[in-house]
Amino acid sequence: MKASTRLFGEIDIAVEKIITLENGMIGFPDLQKFALIFDEEKGKKDTSIMWLQSMDDPQIAFPVMHPETVMPDYHPTVNDELLQPMGELKSENTYILVTVTAASDVKETSVNLKAPVIVNSETRKGCQIIAEDDYPVKYMIYEAIQARKKEAGE
């Protein structure tokens, strides 16, 4: 399937890669079809920023990343009832992403740990939920990423 995007121009997205968020993203309930786009050339899917590109509106793409990149012990508590429409979630089919808020000063870049996007990779269904835990909406990530790079010897 061909998709027009503001950030990436026209791209090919395999239909089986489309993720459905029945309730959309918070603040964007009408956007329900998304594709996860990442820079394959970097080869580091776990540490780089990816884009949750709306297939309903080519102008909208949310920067996202794996929360473990900045908080290795991130395990949000969620009402199981909210997750039921996605099918059975197991560790091998559950994909958690958090939205990134970029800032002009890179040291002010943050992620929203309070409202992760949870995806079942088998059913390709997902939802953005509000975690029951006391995670912050604005978690500064610069120092965590620098420490991770240092550990990896980059």
Coordinates of N, CA and C in Angstrom, one line a residue:
M1 N 0.8 -1.2 0.0 CA 0.0 0.0 0.0 C 0.9 1.2 0.0
K2 N 0.6 2.2 -0.8 CA 1.3 3.5 -0.9 C 0.7 4.4 0.1
A3 N 1.5 5.1 0.9 CA 1.1 6.1 1.9 C 1.8 7.4 1.7
S4 N 1.1 8.5 1.7 CA 1.7 9.8 1.6 C 1.9 10.3 3.0
T5 N 3.1 10.8 3.3 CA 3.4 11.3 4.6 C 4.1 12.6 4.5
R6 N 3.9 13.4 5.5 CA 4.5 14.7 5.6 C 6.0 14.6 5.8
L7 N 6.5 13.7 6.6 CA 7.9 13.6 7.0 C 8.7 12.7 6.0
F8 N 8.1 11.7 5.4 CA 8.8 10.7 4.6 C 8.4 10.7 3.2
G9 N 7.5 11.6 2.8 CA 7.1 11.6 1.4 C 6.2 10.4 1.1
E10 N 6.2 9.8 -0.1 CA 5.4 8.6 -0.4 C 6.2 7.4 0.0
I11 N 5.6 6.5 0.7 CA 6.3 5.3 1.2 C 5.4 4.1 0.9
D12 N 6.0 2.9 0.8 CA 5.3 1.6 0.7 C 5.2 1.1 2.1
I13 N 3.9 0.7 2.5 CA 3.6 0.1 3.8 C 2.9 -1.2 3.5
A14 N 3.4 -2.3 4.0 CA 2.7 -3.6 3.8 C 1.4 -3.5 4.6
V15 N 0.3 -4.0 4.0 CA -1.0 -3.9 4.7 C -0.9 -4.7 6.0
E16 N -0.1 -5.7 6.1 CA -0.1 -6.5 7.3 C 0.8 -5.8 8.4
K17 N 1.3 -4.7 8.1 CA 2.1 -3.9 9.1 C 1.2 -2.8 9.7
I18 N 0.0 -2.6 9.3 CA -0.9 -1.5 9.8 C -1.4 -1.9 11.2
I19 N -1.2 -1.0 12.1 CA -1.7 -1.2 13.5 C -3.0 -0.4 13.7
T20 N -4.0 -1.0 14.2 CA -5.3 -0.4 14.5 C -5.4 0.0 16.0
L21 N -5.6 1.3 16.2 CA -5.9 1.7 17.6 C -7.4 2.2 17.5
E22 N -8.3 1.3 18.0 CA -9.7 1.6 17.8 C -10.1 2.9 18.4
N23 N -9.5 3.3 19.5 CA -9.8 4.6 20.2 C -8.9 5.7 19.8
G24 N -8.0 5.5 18.8 CA -7.1 6.5 18.4 C -6.1 6.8 19.5
M25 N -5.3 7.9 19.3 CA -4.4 8.4 20.2 C -5.1 9.4 21.1
I26 N -4.7 9.7 22.3 CA -5.3 10.7 23.2 C -5.2 12.0 22.4
G27 N -6.4 12.6 22.3 CA -6.5 13.9 21.6 C -6.8 13.7 20.1
F28 N -6.6 12.5 19.6 CA -6.8 12.2 18.2 C -7.7 11.0 18.0
P29 N -8.9 11.0 18.5 CA -9.7 9.7 18.5 C -10.1 9.2 17.1
D30 N -10.0 10.1 16.1 CA -10.4 9.7 14.7 C -9.3 9.0 14.0
L31 N -8.1 9.1 14.5 CA -6.9 8.5 13.8 C -6.8 7.1 14.4
Q32 N -7.1 6.1 13.6 CA -7.1 4.7 14.1 C -6.1 3.8 13.4
K33 N -5.6 4.2 12.2 CA -4.7 3.3 11.5 C -3.3 3.9 11.5
F34 N -2.3 3.1 11.9 CA -1.0 3.6 12.0 C 0.0 2.6 11.5
A35 N 1.2 3.1 11.1 CA 2.3 2.3 10.7 C 3.5 2.7 11.5
L36 N 4.3 1.8 12.0 CA 5.5 2.1 12.8 C 6.7 2.2 11.8
I37 N 7.3 3.4 11.8 CA 8.4 3.6 10.8 C 9.7 3.9 11.6
F38 N 10.7 3.2 11.3 CA 12.0 3.4 11.9 C 13.1 3.4 10.9
D39 N 14.2 3.9 11.3 CA 15.4 4.0 10.4 C 16.1 2.7 10.4
E40 N 15.8 1.8 9.5 CA 16.5 0.5 9.4 C 18.0 0.6 9.2
E41 N 18.4 1.7 8.6 CA 19.8 1.8 8.3 C 20.7 1.9 9.6
K42 N 20.1 2.5 10.7 CA 20.8 2.6 11.9 C 21.0 1.2 12.6
G43 N 20.0 0.3 12.3 CA 20.1 -1.0 12.9 C 20.0 -1.1 14.4
K44 N 19.5 -0.1 15.0 CA 19.3 -0.1 16.5 C 17.9 0.2 16.8
K45 N 17.0 -0.7 16.6 CA 15.6 -0.5 16.8 C 15.3 -0.2 18.3
D46 N 16.1 -0.6 19.2 CA 15.8 -0.5 20.6 C 16.2 0.9 21.2
T47 N 17.1 1.6 20.5 CA 17.5 2.9 21.1 C 17.1 4.1 20.2
S48 N 16.6 3.9 19.1 CA 16.3 5.1 18.2 C 14.9 5.5 18.3
I49 N 14.7 6.7 17.9 CA 13.3 7.2 17.8 C 12.7 6.7 16.5
M50 N 11.4 6.2 16.7 CA 10.7 5.7 15.6 C 9.5 6.7 15.4
W51 N 8.7 6.4 14.4 CA 7.5 7.3 14.1 C 6.3 6.4 14.0
L52 N 5.3 6.8 14.7 CA 4.0 6.2 14.6 C 3.2 7.0 13.6
Q53 N 3.2 6.6 12.4 CA 2.7 7.4 11.3 C 1.2 7.1 11.1
S54 N 0.4 8.2 11.1 CA -1.1 8.0 10.9 C -1.3 7.6 9.4
M55 N -2.1 6.6 9.2 CA -2.5 6.3 7.8 C -3.8 7.0 7.5
D56 N -4.4 7.6 8.5 CA -5.6 8.4 8.2 C -5.4 9.8 7.9
D57 N -4.2 10.4 8.4 CA -3.9 11.7 8.1 C -2.4 11.8 7.9
P58 N -2.0 12.0 6.6 CA -0.5 12.0 6.3 C 0.3 13.1 7.0
Q59 N -0.4 14.1 7.5 CA 0.3 15.2 8.2 C 0.7 14.8 9.7
I60 N 0.2 13.7 10.2 CA 0.4 13.4 11.6 C 1.3 12.1 11.8
A61 N 2.4 12.3 12.5 CA 3.3 11.2 12.9 C 3.8 11.5 14.3
F62 N 3.6 10.6 15.2 CA 4.1 10.8 16.5 C 5.5 10.1 16.7
P63 N 6.5 10.9 17.2 CA 7.7 10.3 17.5 C 7.6 9.4 18.8
V64 N 8.1 8.2 18.7 CA 7.9 7.2 19.8 C 9.3 6.5 20.0
M65 N 9.4 5.9 21.1 CA 10.6 5.0 21.4 C 10.2 4.0 22.4
H66 N 11.1 3.0 22.5 CA 10.9 1.9 23.6 C 11.2 2.6 24.9
P67 N 10.3 2.4 25.9 CA 10.6 3.0 27.2 C 11.8 2.4 27.9
E68 N 12.1 1.2 27.7 CA 13.2 0.5 28.3 C 14.5 1.2 28.0
T69 N 14.6 2.0 26.9 CA 15.8 2.7 26.5 C 16.2 3.7 27.6
V70 N 15.2 4.3 28.3 CA 15.4 5.4 29.3 C 15.0 4.9 30.7
M71 N 14.3 3.9 30.8 CA 13.9 3.3 32.1 C 13.7 1.8 32.0
P72 N 14.9 1.1 32.2 CA 14.9 -0.3 32.0 C 13.8 -1.1 32.8
D73 N 13.4 -0.6 33.9 CA 12.4 -1.3 34.8 C 11.0 -0.8 34.6
Y74 N 10.7 -0.2 33.4 CA 9.4 0.3 33.2 C 8.4 -0.8 33.0
H75 N 7.4 -0.9 33.8 CA 6.3 -1.9 33.8 C 5.0 -1.2 34.2
P76 N 4.3 -0.5 33.3 CA 3.1 0.2 33.7 C 2.0 -0.8 34.2
T77 N 1.2 -0.4 35.2 CA 0.1 -1.1 35.6 C -1.1 -0.6 34.8
V78 N -1.9 -1.5 34.3 CA -3.0 -1.2 33.4 C -4.2 -2.0 33.7
N79 N -5.3 -1.4 33.6 CA -6.6 -2.1 33.9 C -6.8 -3.1 32.7
D80 N -6.8 -4.4 33.1 CA -6.9 -5.5 32.1 C -8.0 -5.3 31.1
E81 N -9.1 -4.8 31.6 CA -10.3 -4.6 30.8 C -10.0 -3.7 29.6
L82 N -9.1 -2.7 29.7 CA -8.8 -1.8 28.6 C -8.0 -2.6 27.5
L83 N -7.3 -3.7 27.9 CA -6.5 -4.4 27.0 C -7.2 -5.6 26.3
Q84 N -8.3 -6.0 26.8 CA -9.0 -7.1 26.2 C -9.3 -7.0 24.7
P85 N -9.7 -5.9 24.2 CA -10.0 -5.8 22.7 C -8.7 -6.1 21.9
M86 N -7.5 -6.1 22.4 CA -6.3 -6.3 21.6 C -6.0 -7.8 21.5
G87 N -6.7 -8.7 22.2 CA -6.4 -10.1 22.2 C -5.4 -10.5 23.3
E88 N -5.1 -11.7 23.4 CA -4.2 -12.2 24.5 C -2.8 -11.6 24.4
L89 N -2.4 -10.9 25.4 CA -1.1 -10.3 25.5 C -0.1 -11.2 26.3
K90 N 1.0 -11.5 25.6 CA 2.1 -12.3 26.2 C 3.4 -11.5 26.0
S91 N 4.4 -11.8 26.8 CA 5.6 -11.0 26.7 C 6.2 -11.0 25.2
E92 N 6.0 -12.1 24.5 CA 6.6 -12.2 23.2 C 5.7 -11.5 22.1
N93 N 4.5 -11.1 22.4 CA 3.7 -10.4 21.4 C 3.3 -8.9 21.8
T94 N 3.8 -8.5 23.0 CA 3.4 -7.2 23.5 C 4.6 -6.2 23.2
Y95 N 4.2 -5.1 22.6 CA 5.1 -4.0 22.2 C 4.7 -2.8 22.9
I96 N 5.5 -2.2 23.7 CA 5.2 -0.9 24.4 C 6.0 0.2 23.8
L97 N 5.4 1.3 23.6 CA 6.0 2.5 23.1 C 5.6 3.7 23.9
V98 N 6.4 4.7 24.0 CA 6.0 6.0 24.6 C 6.3 7.1 23.6
T99 N 5.5 8.1 23.7 CA 5.6 9.3 22.8 C 6.7 10.2 23.3
V100 N 7.4 10.8 22.3 CA 8.6 11.6 22.6 C 8.2 13.1 22.3
T101 N 8.6 14.0 23.2 CA 8.4 15.4 23.0 C 9.8 16.0 22.8
A102 N 10.0 16.4 21.6 CA 11.3 17.0 21.3 C 11.3 18.4 21.7
A103 N 12.5 18.9 22.1 CA 12.6 20.3 22.5 C 13.8 21.0 21.7
S104 N 13.8 22.3 21.6 CA 14.9 23.0 20.9 C 16.2 22.7 21.6
D105 N 16.2 22.6 22.9 CA 17.4 22.2 23.7 C 17.2 20.7 23.9
V106 N 18.1 19.9 23.3 CA 18.0 18.4 23.4 C 18.0 17.9 24.8
K107 N 18.5 18.6 25.7 CA 18.5 18.2 27.1 C 17.1 18.3 27.7
E108 N 16.2 19.0 27.1 CA 14.8 19.1 27.5 C 13.8 18.1 26.9
T109 N 14.4 17.3 26.0 CA 13.5 16.2 25.4 C 13.0 15.3 26.4
S110 N 11.7 14.9 26.3 CA 11.1 14.1 27.3 C 10.2 13.0 26.6
V111 N 9.9 12.0 27.4 CA 8.9 11.0 27.0 C 7.7 11.0 28.0
N112 N 6.6 10.5 27.5 CA 5.4 10.4 28.3 C 5.3 9.0 28.8
L113 N 5.7 8.8 30.0 CA 5.6 7.4 30.6 C 4.2 7.2 31.2
K114 N 3.4 8.2 31.3 CA 2.1 8.0 31.9 C 1.1 7.4 30.9
A115 N 1.3 7.7 29.6 CA 0.3 7.2 28.6 C 1.0 6.4 27.5
P116 N 1.5 5.2 27.8 CA 2.1 4.4 26.8 C 1.1 3.9 25.7
V117 N 1.7 3.5 24.6 CA 0.9 2.9 23.5 C 1.3 1.4 23.6
I118 N 0.3 0.5 23.8 CA 0.6 -0.9 23.9 C 0.0 -1.6 22.6
V119 N 0.8 -2.4 22.0 CA 0.4 -3.1 20.8 C 0.6 -4.6 20.9
N120 N -0.4 -5.3 20.4 CA -0.3 -6.8 20.3 C 0.2 -7.0 18.8
S121 N 1.4 -7.5 18.7 CA 2.1 -7.7 17.4 C 1.4 -8.8 16.6
E122 N 0.7 -9.7 17.2 CA 0.0 -10.8 16.5 C -1.3 -10.3 15.9
T123 N -2.1 -9.5 16.6 CA -3.4 -9.1 16.1 C -3.2 -7.7 15.5
R124 N -2.1 -7.0 15.6 CA -1.9 -5.7 15.1 C -2.9 -4.7 15.7
K125 N -3.4 -4.9 16.9 CA -4.3 -4.0 17.5 C -3.5 -3.4 18.7
G126 N -3.9 -2.1 19.0 CA -3.2 -1.4 20.1 C -4.1 -0.4 20.7
C127 N -3.6 0.2 21.8 CA -4.3 1.3 22.4 C -3.3 2.1 23.2
Q128 N -3.7 3.4 23.3 CA -2.9 4.3 24.2 C -3.7 4.3 25.5
I129 N -3.1 4.0 26.6 CA -3.7 3.9 27.9 C -3.1 4.9 28.9
I130 N -3.8 5.1 30.0 CA -3.2 5.9 31.1 C -2.8 4.9 32.1
A131 N -1.5 4.8 32.4 CA -1.0 3.9 33.4 C -1.5 4.3 34.8
E132 N -1.8 3.3 35.6 CA -2.3 3.5 37.0 C -1.2 3.9 37.9
D133 N 0.1 3.6 37.5 CA 1.2 4.0 38.3 C 1.5 5.5 38.3
D134 N 2.4 5.9 39.2 CA 2.7 7.3 39.3 C 3.8 7.7 38.4
Y135 N 3.8 7.3 37.1 CA 4.8 7.7 36.1 C 4.5 9.1 35.7
P136 N 5.6 9.8 35.3 CA 5.4 11.2 34.9 C 5.0 11.3 33.4
V137 N 4.3 12.4 33.1 CA 3.9 12.7 31.7 C 5.1 13.2 31.0
K138 N 6.0 13.9 31.7 CA 7.2 14.5 31.1 C 8.4 14.0 31.8
Y139 N 9.0 12.9 31.3 CA 10.2 12.3 31.9 C 11.4 12.7 31.0
M140 N 12.3 13.5 31.5 CA 13.5 14.0 30.8 C 14.4 12.8 30.5
I141 N 14.9 12.7 29.2 CA 15.6 11.5 28.8 C 17.0 11.7 28.4
Y142 N 17.5 12.9 28.3 CA 18.9 13.1 27.8 C 19.9 12.4 28.6
E143 N 19.9 12.5 29.9 CA 20.9 11.8 30.7 C 20.9 10.3 30.6
A144 N 19.6 9.8 30.6 CA 19.5 8.3 30.5 C 20.0 7.8 29.2
I145 N 19.8 8.5 28.1 CA 20.3 8.1 26.8 C 21.8 8.2 26.8
Q146 N 22.4 9.3 27.3 CA 23.9 9.4 27.4 C 24.5 8.3 28.2
A147 N 23.9 7.9 29.3 CA 24.4 6.8 30.1 C 24.4 5.5 29.3
R148 N 23.3 5.3 28.6 CA 23.1 4.1 27.8 C 24.2 4.0 26.7
K149 N 24.4 5.1 26.1 CA 25.5 5.2 25.0 C 26.8 4.9 25.6
K150 N 27.1 5.4 26.8 CA 28.4 5.2 27.4 C 28.6 3.7 27.8
E151 N 27.5 3.1 28.3 CA 27.6 1.7 28.6 C 27.9 0.8 27.3
A152 N 27.3 1.3 26.2 CA 27.4 0.5 24.9 C 28.8 0.8 24.2
G153 N 29.5 1.8 24.8 CA 30.8 2.2 24.2 C 30.7 3.0 23.0
E154 N 29.7 3.8 22.9 CA 29.5 4.6 21.7 C 30.1 6.0 21.9

